[in-house]
XYZ file of N, CA, C and O in Angstrom:
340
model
N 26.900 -3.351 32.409
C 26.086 -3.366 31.202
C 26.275 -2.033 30.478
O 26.327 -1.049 31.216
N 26.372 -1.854 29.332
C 26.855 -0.648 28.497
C 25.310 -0.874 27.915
O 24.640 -1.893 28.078
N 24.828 0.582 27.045
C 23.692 0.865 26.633
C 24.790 1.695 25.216
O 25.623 2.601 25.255
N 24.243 0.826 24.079
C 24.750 1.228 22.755
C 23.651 1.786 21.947
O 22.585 1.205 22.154
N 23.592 2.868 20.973
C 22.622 3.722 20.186
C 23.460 3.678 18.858
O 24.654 3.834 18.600
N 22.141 3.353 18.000
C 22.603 3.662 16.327
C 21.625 4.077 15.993
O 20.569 3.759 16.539
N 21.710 4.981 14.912
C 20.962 5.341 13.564
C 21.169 4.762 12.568
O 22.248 4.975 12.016
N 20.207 3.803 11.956
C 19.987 3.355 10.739
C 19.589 3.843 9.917
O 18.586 4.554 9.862
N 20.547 3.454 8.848
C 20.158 4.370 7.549
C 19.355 3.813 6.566
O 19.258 2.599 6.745
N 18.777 4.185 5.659
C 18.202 3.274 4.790
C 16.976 2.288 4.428
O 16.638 1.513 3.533
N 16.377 2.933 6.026
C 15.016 2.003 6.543
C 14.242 2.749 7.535
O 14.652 3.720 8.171
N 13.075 2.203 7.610
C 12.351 2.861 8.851
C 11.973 3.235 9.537
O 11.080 4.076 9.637
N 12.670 2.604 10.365
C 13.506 2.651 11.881
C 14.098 3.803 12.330
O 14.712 4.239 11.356
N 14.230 4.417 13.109
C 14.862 6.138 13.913
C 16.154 5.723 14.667
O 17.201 6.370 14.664
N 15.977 4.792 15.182
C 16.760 4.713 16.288
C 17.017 2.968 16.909
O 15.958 2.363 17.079
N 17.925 2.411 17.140
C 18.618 1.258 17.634
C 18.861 0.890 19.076
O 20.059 0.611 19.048
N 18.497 0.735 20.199
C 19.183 1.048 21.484
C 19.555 -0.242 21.817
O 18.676 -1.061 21.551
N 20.552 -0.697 22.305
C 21.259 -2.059 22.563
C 21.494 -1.891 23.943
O 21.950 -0.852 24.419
N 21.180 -2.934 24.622
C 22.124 -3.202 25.940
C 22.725 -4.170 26.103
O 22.171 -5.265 26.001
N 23.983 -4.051 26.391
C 24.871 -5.212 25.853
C 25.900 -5.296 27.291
O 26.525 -4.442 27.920
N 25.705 -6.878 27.450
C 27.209 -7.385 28.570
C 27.998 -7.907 28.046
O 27.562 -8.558 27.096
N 29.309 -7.981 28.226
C 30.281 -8.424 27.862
C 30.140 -8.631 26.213
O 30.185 -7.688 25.423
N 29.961 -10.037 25.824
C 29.609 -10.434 24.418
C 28.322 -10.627 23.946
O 28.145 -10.924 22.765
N 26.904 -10.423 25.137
C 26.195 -10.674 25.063
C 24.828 -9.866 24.432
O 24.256 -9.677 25.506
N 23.828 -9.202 23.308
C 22.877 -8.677 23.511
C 21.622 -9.132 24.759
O 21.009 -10.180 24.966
N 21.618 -7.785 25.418
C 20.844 -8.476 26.423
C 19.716 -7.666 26.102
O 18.791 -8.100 26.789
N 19.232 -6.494 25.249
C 17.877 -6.518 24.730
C 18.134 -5.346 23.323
O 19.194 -4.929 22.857
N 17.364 -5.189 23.105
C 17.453 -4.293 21.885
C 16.247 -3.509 21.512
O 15.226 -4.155 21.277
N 16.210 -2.274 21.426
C 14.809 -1.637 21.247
C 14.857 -0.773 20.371
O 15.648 0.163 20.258
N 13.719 -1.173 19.515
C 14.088 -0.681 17.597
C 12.921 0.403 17.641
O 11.743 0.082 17.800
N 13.422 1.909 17.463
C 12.206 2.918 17.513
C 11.683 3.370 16.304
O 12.609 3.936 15.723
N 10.668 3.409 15.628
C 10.195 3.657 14.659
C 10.169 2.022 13.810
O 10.663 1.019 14.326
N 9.450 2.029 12.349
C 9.473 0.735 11.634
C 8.460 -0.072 12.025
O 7.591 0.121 12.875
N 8.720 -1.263 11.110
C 7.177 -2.492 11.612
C 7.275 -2.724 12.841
O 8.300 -3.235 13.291
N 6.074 -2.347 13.743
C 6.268 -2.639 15.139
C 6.539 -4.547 15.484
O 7.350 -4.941 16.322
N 5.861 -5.275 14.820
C 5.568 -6.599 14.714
C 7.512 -7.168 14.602
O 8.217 -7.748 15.428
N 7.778 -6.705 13.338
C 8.803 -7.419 13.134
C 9.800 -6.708 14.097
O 10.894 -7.187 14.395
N 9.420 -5.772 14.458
C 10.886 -4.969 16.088
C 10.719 -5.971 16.950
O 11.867 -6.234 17.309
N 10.035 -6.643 17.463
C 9.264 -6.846 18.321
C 9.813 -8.330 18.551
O 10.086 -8.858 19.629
N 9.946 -9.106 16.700
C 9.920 -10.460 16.478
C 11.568 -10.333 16.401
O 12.044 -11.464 16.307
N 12.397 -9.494 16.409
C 13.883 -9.962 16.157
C 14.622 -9.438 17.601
O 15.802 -9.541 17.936
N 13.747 -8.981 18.152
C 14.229 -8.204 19.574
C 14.159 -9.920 20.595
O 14.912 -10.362 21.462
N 13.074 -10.405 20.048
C 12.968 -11.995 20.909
C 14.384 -12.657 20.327
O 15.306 -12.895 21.108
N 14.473 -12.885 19.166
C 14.869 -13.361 18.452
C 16.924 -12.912 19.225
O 17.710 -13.632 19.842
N 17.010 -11.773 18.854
C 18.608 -11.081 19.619
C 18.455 -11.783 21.035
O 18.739 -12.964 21.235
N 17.968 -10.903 21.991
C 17.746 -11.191 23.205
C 18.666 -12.453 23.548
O 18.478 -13.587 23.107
N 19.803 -12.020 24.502
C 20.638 -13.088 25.080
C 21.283 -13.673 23.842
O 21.319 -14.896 23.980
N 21.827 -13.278 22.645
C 22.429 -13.479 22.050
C 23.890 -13.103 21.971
O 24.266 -12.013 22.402
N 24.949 -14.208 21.288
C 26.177 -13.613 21.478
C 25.817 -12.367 20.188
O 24.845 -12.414 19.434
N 27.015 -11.169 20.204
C 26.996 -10.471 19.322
C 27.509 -10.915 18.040
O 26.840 -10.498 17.094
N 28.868 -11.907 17.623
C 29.322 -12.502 16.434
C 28.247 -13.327 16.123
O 28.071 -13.064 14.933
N 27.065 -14.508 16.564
C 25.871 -14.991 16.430
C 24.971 -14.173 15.439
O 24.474 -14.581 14.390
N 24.839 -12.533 16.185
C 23.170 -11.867 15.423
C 24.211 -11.795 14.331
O 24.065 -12.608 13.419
N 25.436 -10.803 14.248
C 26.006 -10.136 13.398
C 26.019 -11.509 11.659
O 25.599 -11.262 10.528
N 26.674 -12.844 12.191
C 26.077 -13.949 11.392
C 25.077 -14.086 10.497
O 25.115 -14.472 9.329
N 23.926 -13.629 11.361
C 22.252 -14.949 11.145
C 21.920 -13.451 10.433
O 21.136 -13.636 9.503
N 22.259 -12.091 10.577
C 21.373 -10.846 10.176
C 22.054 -10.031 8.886
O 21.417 -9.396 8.045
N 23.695 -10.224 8.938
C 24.301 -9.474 8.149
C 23.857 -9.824 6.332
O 23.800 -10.964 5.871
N 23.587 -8.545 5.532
C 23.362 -8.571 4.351
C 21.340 -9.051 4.118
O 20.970 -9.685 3.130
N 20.582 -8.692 4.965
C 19.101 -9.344 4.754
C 18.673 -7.889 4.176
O 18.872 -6.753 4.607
N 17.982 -8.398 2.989
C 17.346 -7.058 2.146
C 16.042 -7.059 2.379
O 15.288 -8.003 2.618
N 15.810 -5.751 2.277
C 14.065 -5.791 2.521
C 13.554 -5.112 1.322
O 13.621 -3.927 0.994
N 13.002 -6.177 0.716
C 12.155 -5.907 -0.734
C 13.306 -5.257 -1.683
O 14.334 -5.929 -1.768
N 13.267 -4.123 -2.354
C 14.483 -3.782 -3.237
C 15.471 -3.275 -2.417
O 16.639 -3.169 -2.790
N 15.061 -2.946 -1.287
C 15.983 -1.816 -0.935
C 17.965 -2.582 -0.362
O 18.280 -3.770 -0.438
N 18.521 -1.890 -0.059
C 19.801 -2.917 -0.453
C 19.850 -3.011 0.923
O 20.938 -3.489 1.244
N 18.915 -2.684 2.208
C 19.545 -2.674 3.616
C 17.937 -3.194 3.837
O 17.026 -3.585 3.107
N 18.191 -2.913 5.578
C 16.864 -3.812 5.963
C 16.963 -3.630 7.303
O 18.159 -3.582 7.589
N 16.033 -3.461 8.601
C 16.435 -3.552 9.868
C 17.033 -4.561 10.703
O 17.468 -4.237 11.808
N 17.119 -6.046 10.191
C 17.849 -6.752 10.364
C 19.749 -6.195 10.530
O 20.629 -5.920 11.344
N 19.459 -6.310 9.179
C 20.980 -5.985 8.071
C 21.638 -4.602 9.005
O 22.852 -4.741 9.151
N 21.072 -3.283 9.673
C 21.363 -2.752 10.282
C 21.569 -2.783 11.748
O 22.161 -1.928 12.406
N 21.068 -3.760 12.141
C 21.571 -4.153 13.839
C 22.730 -5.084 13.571
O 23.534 -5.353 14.463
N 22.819 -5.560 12.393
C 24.292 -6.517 12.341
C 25.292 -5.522 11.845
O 26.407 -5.871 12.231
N 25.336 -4.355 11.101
C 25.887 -3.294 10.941
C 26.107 -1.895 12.064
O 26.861 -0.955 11.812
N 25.382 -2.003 13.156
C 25.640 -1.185 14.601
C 26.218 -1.785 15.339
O 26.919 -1.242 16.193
N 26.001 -4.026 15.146
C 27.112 -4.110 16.407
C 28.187 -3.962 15.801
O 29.015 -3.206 16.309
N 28.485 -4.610 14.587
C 30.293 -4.185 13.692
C 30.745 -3.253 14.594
O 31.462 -3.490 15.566
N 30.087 -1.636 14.073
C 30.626 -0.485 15.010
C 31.056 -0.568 16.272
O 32.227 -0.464 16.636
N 29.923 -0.791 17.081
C 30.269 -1.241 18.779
C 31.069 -2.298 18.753
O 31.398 -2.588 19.903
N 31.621 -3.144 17.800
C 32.435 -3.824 18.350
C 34.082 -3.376 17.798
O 35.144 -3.911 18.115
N 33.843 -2.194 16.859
C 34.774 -1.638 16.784
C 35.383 -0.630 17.607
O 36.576 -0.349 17.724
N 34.321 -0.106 18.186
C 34.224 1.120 19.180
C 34.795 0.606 20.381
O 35.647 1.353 20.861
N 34.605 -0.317 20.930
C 35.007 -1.065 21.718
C 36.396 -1.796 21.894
O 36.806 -1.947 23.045
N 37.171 -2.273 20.803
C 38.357 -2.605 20.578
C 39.088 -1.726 20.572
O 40.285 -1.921 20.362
């Protein structure tokens, strides 16, 4: 199991921590931001493939702003899955 970290830019949120097997998110813990909605997309990831979240999350805006904490966990795995290749 690898343990992946991002900083999101553009939102709330401080910090990203992923633990990830093979292709799989196996949890995700969003520090700082709406505790409710960390809380509701962390169920939501959980045991997800990574091309799946990167799918269902990439491009979600929050109110004007052009990013969103969604939109940035589908933008940290990109990385890790670049980092990784």
């Amino acid at each position: 199991m690898e343990i992946f970290e991002y900083s999101p830019k553009g939102v709330c949120s401080s910090k990203m921590v992923f633990k990830i097997e093979g292709d799989t998110i196996i949890d995700i813990k969003v520090i700082g931001g709406c505790p409710g909605n960390s809380l509701g997309v962390r169920a939501l990831v959980q045991n997800q493939k990574i091309d799946d979240v990167i799918d269902k999350l990439d491009g979600i805006r929050c109110g004007f702003k052009s990013t969103s904490c969604p939109d940035q966990i589908s933008l940290a795995l990109k990385e890790y899955k670049q980092k990784r290749d």
